[in-house]
Each structure stands twice: as structure tokens, then as C-alpha cells.
Amino acid sequence: MIYFTGDTHGETSRFRDFLNYGEANWTADDTLIICGDFGYLFKNDVRERLFLDELAARPYTICFCDGNHENFPAIYEYPVKEWNGGKVHEIRPNIFHLMRGQIFTIEGKKIFAMGGAYSRDKAMRTAGRSWWPEELPCDAEYKEAAANLKAHDFKVDYVVSHTAPTEIIRRVGWTPDIHDGELTGFLEWVMYETEYKKWFFGHLHLDEEIGEKHRALSFDVVAV
Ligand SMILES: [Fe+2]
């Protein structure tokens, strides 16, 4: 099975919460996908590395698209590999950062990943310690995302992102932030151009179905 969940923010307790969703029985055939703000590689210290080693001993695969609260230079230190049709940073043999704009085939399902978001709390954070400018995609990442969607005839099964299309942010009653208008606008273009069954996103820290095709995730775990 593929399991989607929302931001984990480096909270080790989340992996205890996953027990409520059958985590103890997840096997090498299962994949957990976190919709950004992974956060287990944030301070980049020994404690985090030990927890990542602990996660590496689990039989299942853990993937994440990046959120805005990530230590990007630390993630980028890991090797880029080709994995299930798209590019990843391999953090551990079973832990992968799904790079922006990539399409992966997992259990025969195509998944388009597009991480990133703007930090509204940027003023409270310190550049290089708790905030990094790579939180928003660059032109090359947008172009690669569009090219990959085109190569797949704009047809995937699932989309995983951190923030959401502008229209979806409005639909849940939030005011889209102008600072990440380029990204939420791009995601809106993806939403209209692409065929998909369901779109999972985090960022808003909400567990809510938005219509039939969009699912805001925080603590919930949804299996597909
Ligand atoms: Fe978050």
C-alpha cells in the first residue's frame, strides 16, 4: 500500500501515532509519503542521524516531498539517484527525498511530486539555521516539472505537494500568500492541465477533504 500523511516536522512521536494506522505491519511492499516539512533532517545533528538510522531499520519505504521548513543544504548533501522513474536524494536506503517536478511509479501508480512553499513565519527564523531560500522552486524546477508532465501526457494517478493550488487554498478559507503566488499558481496550472485521481498536500496543517479530488493532510494517514 501507499500511505500519505501530512507534515511531520521532525517529531519522533509521529512514528508512534502511525501504529494506529497499522505501521507495525507495514512491509517492504509499503511506502509512506510525507507531504513536506519532513524535518528529521533539520538541525543535521547526531540525534537526527540516529533517528534516521532507526527509521532505516524499518522494512517499508519512507518518502517526502520537501516543505518550507527543511534544511535544504543538508538534504542536498545526499546523493541524487534515479528511483522508480524520477530523481531523489537518497537519505538512507529506504528514505528518499522526492525532488521537485518528478514523476515516480510506485506500485504501478504514477505520482507527481512538487515540494516547496513560502514560510509565513520567516521573520521569526534565522537564515541558514532555521530558514533557507531554497524553500521556493527555481525556474529550472518548474520547467522540469512541466516537461515531465508533458512526457507523461499530463496523466498521473496522484499528486503530492506541500502547498496547494491557489484556488484550493481559497476554498479552505485561507488567503493565498502573494510570496508563493508563483508556486500556488503553477500548482493551479497543474490542477487544470493534469488528469489525476487525488491530490495530497500538507502545509495548512488541516485534515480535510476538499471536494472529491483534494485532501489536506496533517496527522491523518490515507492509504491508496
Ligand atoms: Fe508545516
Coordinates of C-alpha atoms and ligand atoms in Angstrom, one line a residue:
M1 CA 0.0 0.0 0.0
I2 CA 0.9 3.6 -0.3
Y3 CA 0.2 5.8 2.7
F4 CA 0.1 9.6 2.6
T5 CA 0.4 11.8 5.6
G6 CA 0.9 15.5 6.4
D7 CA 3.8 17.4 7.9
T8 CA 5.9 15.5 10.4
H9 CA 8.2 18.4 11.4
G10 CA 10.8 16.0 12.8
E11 CA 8.5 14.8 15.5
T12 CA 9.6 11.3 16.5
S13 CA 6.1 10.8 18.1
R14 CA 4.6 10.7 14.7
F15 CA 6.0 7.2 14.1
R16 CA 4.3 6.1 17.3
D17 CA 1.0 7.6 16.0
F18 CA 1.4 5.6 12.8
L19 CA 0.9 2.5 14.9
N20 CA -2.8 3.4 14.9
Y21 CA -2.6 3.0 11.1
G22 CA -1.0 -0.4 11.2
E23 CA 2.6 0.7 11.0
A24 CA 3.8 -2.4 12.9
N25 CA 2.5 -4.5 9.9
W26 CA 3.9 -2.3 7.1
T27 CA 6.3 -4.3 4.9
A28 CA 8.8 -3.9 2.2
D29 CA 5.8 -3.6 -0.2
D30 CA 4.6 -0.4 1.6
T31 CA 5.5 3.2 1.1
L32 CA 4.8 6.1 3.4
I33 CA 4.8 9.5 1.6
I34 CA 5.0 12.7 3.7
C35 CA 3.6 15.9 2.2
G36 CA 6.5 18.1 3.1
D37 CA 8.0 19.6 6.3
F38 CA 9.7 16.2 6.9
G39 CA 12.0 17.8 9.4
Y40 CA 14.0 14.8 10.5
L41 CA 17.0 16.3 8.8
F42 CA 16.8 19.9 10.1
K43 CA 19.4 20.5 12.7
N44 CA 21.5 18.0 10.9
D45 CA 22.9 16.7 14.2
V46 CA 23.8 13.3 15.7
R47 CA 20.4 12.9 17.3
E48 CA 18.7 13.3 14.0
R49 CA 21.1 11.0 12.3
L50 CA 20.5 8.3 14.9
F51 CA 16.7 8.6 14.4
L52 CA 17.1 8.4 10.6
D53 CA 19.2 5.2 11.2
E54 CA 16.3 3.9 13.4
L55 CA 13.9 4.6 10.5
A56 CA 16.3 2.9 8.1
A57 CA 15.8 -0.3 10.0
R58 CA 12.0 -0.3 9.2
P59 CA 11.1 -2.6 6.4
Y60 CA 9.0 -0.1 4.5
T61 CA 10.0 2.9 2.4
I62 CA 9.7 6.5 3.6
C63 CA 9.5 9.3 1.0
F64 CA 8.9 13.0 1.4
C65 CA 8.4 16.0 -0.9
D66 CA 10.1 19.0 0.7
G67 CA 8.1 21.6 2.6
N68 CA 9.3 25.1 3.5
H69 CA 10.6 24.0 6.9
E70 CA 13.5 21.9 5.7
N71 CA 17.3 22.2 5.9
F72 CA 17.9 22.2 2.1
P73 CA 21.7 22.3 2.1
A74 CA 21.6 19.2 4.4
I75 CA 19.2 17.4 2.1
Y76 CA 21.3 18.3 -1.0
E77 CA 24.4 16.7 0.5
Y78 CA 22.9 13.3 -0.1
P79 CA 23.4 11.7 -3.5
V80 CA 20.9 12.2 -6.3
K81 CA 19.7 8.9 -7.6
E82 CA 17.2 7.7 -10.2
W83 CA 14.4 5.9 -8.2
N84 CA 11.2 4.5 -9.7
G85 CA 11.4 6.8 -12.7
G86 CA 12.3 10.1 -11.0
K87 CA 15.1 11.8 -9.2
V88 CA 15.5 11.5 -5.4
H89 CA 18.1 12.4 -2.8
E90 CA 18.8 9.1 -1.1
I91 CA 18.9 9.9 2.7
R92 CA 19.0 6.2 3.7
P93 CA 18.5 3.0 1.6
N94 CA 14.7 3.3 2.4
I95 CA 14.4 7.0 2.9
F96 CA 14.1 9.3 -0.2
H97 CA 13.5 13.0 -0.8
L98 CA 11.3 13.2 -3.9
M99 CA 12.8 16.0 -5.9
R100 CA 10.6 18.7 -7.3
G101 CA 8.7 18.1 -10.6
Q102 CA 9.5 14.4 -10.7
I103 CA 7.1 11.6 -11.6
F104 CA 7.5 8.3 -9.8
T105 CA 5.9 4.9 -10.4
I106 CA 5.2 3.2 -7.1
E107 CA 3.1 0.0 -7.0
G108 CA 2.1 0.7 -10.6
K109 CA 0.8 4.2 -9.6
K110 CA 2.2 7.4 -11.1
I111 CA 2.9 10.1 -8.5
F112 CA 3.8 13.7 -9.4
A113 CA 5.8 15.4 -6.6
M114 CA 6.2 19.2 -6.3
G115 CA 7.6 20.4 -2.9
G116 CA 8.2 23.8 -1.6
A117 CA 6.3 26.7 0.0
Y118 CA 6.8 30.1 1.4
S119 CA 7.5 30.5 5.2
R120 CA 5.0 33.0 6.6
D121 CA 7.0 32.8 9.8
K122 CA 10.2 33.8 8.0
A123 CA 10.7 36.9 10.2
M124 CA 10.9 34.7 13.3
R125 CA 13.6 32.5 11.7
T126 CA 17.3 32.8 11.1
A127 CA 18.7 32.3 7.6
G128 CA 21.0 29.2 7.4
R129 CA 19.8 27.9 10.8
S130 CA 16.0 27.7 10.6
W131 CA 15.2 29.1 7.2
W132 CA 16.7 28.5 3.8
P133 CA 16.0 30.4 0.5
E134 CA 15.6 27.1 -1.4
E135 CA 12.1 26.8 0.1
L136 CA 10.6 28.0 -3.2
P137 CA 11.2 26.3 -6.6
C138 CA 13.5 27.8 -9.2
D139 CA 12.8 28.3 -12.9
A140 CA 14.7 25.1 -13.8
E141 CA 12.5 23.0 -11.4
Y142 CA 9.3 24.5 -12.8
K143 CA 10.5 23.8 -16.4
E144 CA 11.5 20.2 -15.5
A145 CA 8.1 19.7 -13.8
A146 CA 6.2 20.9 -16.9
A147 CA 8.4 18.8 -19.2
N148 CA 7.9 15.6 -17.1
L149 CA 4.1 16.1 -17.0
K150 CA 4.2 16.6 -20.8
A151 CA 6.3 13.4 -21.2
H152 CA 3.6 11.5 -19.2
D153 CA 0.8 13.1 -21.3
F154 CA -0.4 15.1 -18.3
K155 CA -1.8 11.9 -16.8
V156 CA -0.8 10.6 -13.3
D157 CA -2.6 8.8 -10.5
Y158 CA -1.7 11.0 -7.6
V159 CA -0.1 14.4 -6.9
V160 CA 1.8 15.1 -3.7
S161 CA 2.8 18.7 -2.8
H162 CA 3.4 20.8 0.2
T163 CA 1.4 23.8 -0.5
A164 CA -1.8 23.7 -2.7
P165 CA -3.2 25.3 -5.8
T166 CA -4.3 28.9 -5.1
E167 CA -7.9 28.0 -5.7
I168 CA -7.8 25.2 -3.2
I169 CA -6.2 27.4 -0.6
R170 CA -9.1 29.9 -1.0
R171 CA -11.6 27.0 -0.9
V172 CA -10.5 26.1 2.7
G173 CA -10.8 29.7 3.7
W174 CA -7.2 30.8 3.7
T175 CA -5.8 33.8 1.9
P176 CA -3.2 32.8 -0.5
D177 CA 0.2 34.4 0.3
I178 CA 1.5 36.6 -2.5
H179 CA 5.0 35.5 -1.8
D180 CA 4.4 32.0 -3.1
G181 CA 1.9 33.0 -5.7
E182 CA 4.2 31.7 -8.4
L183 CA 4.2 28.2 -6.9
T184 CA 0.5 28.1 -6.0
G185 CA -0.3 29.5 -9.4
F186 CA 1.9 26.8 -11.0
L187 CA 0.1 24.1 -9.0
E188 CA -3.2 25.6 -10.2
W189 CA -2.0 25.2 -13.7
V190 CA -1.1 21.5 -12.9
M191 CA -4.5 21.1 -11.4
Y192 CA -6.3 22.2 -14.6
E193 CA -3.9 20.6 -17.1
T194 CA -3.4 17.2 -15.5
E195 CA -5.6 14.2 -15.0
Y196 CA -5.2 12.7 -11.5
K197 CA -7.4 10.8 -9.0
K198 CA -6.3 12.6 -5.9
W199 CA -4.1 15.4 -4.7
F200 CA -2.5 15.2 -1.3
F201 CA -0.9 18.2 0.4
G202 CA 0.3 19.4 3.8
H203 CA 1.4 22.9 4.8
L204 CA -2.0 24.1 6.1
H205 CA -2.0 21.7 9.0
L206 CA -5.5 20.6 8.3
D207 CA -7.1 17.2 7.9
E208 CA -9.9 17.8 5.4
E209 CA -11.3 16.6 2.2
I210 CA -11.7 19.5 -0.3
G211 CA -14.2 18.2 -2.8
E212 CA -13.5 14.7 -4.2
K213 CA -10.0 15.2 -5.5
H214 CA -8.1 17.2 -2.9
R215 CA -7.0 16.1 0.5
A216 CA -5.4 18.4 3.0
L217 CA -3.3 16.2 5.4
S218 CA -1.8 16.9 8.8
F219 CA -2.0 13.9 11.2
D220 CA -4.3 11.6 9.2
V221 CA -2.8 8.7 7.2
V222 CA -4.6 7.9 4.0
A223 CA -4.0 4.6 2.2
V224 CA -4.4 4.2 -1.5
Ligands
FE1 FE 4.3 22.6 8.4

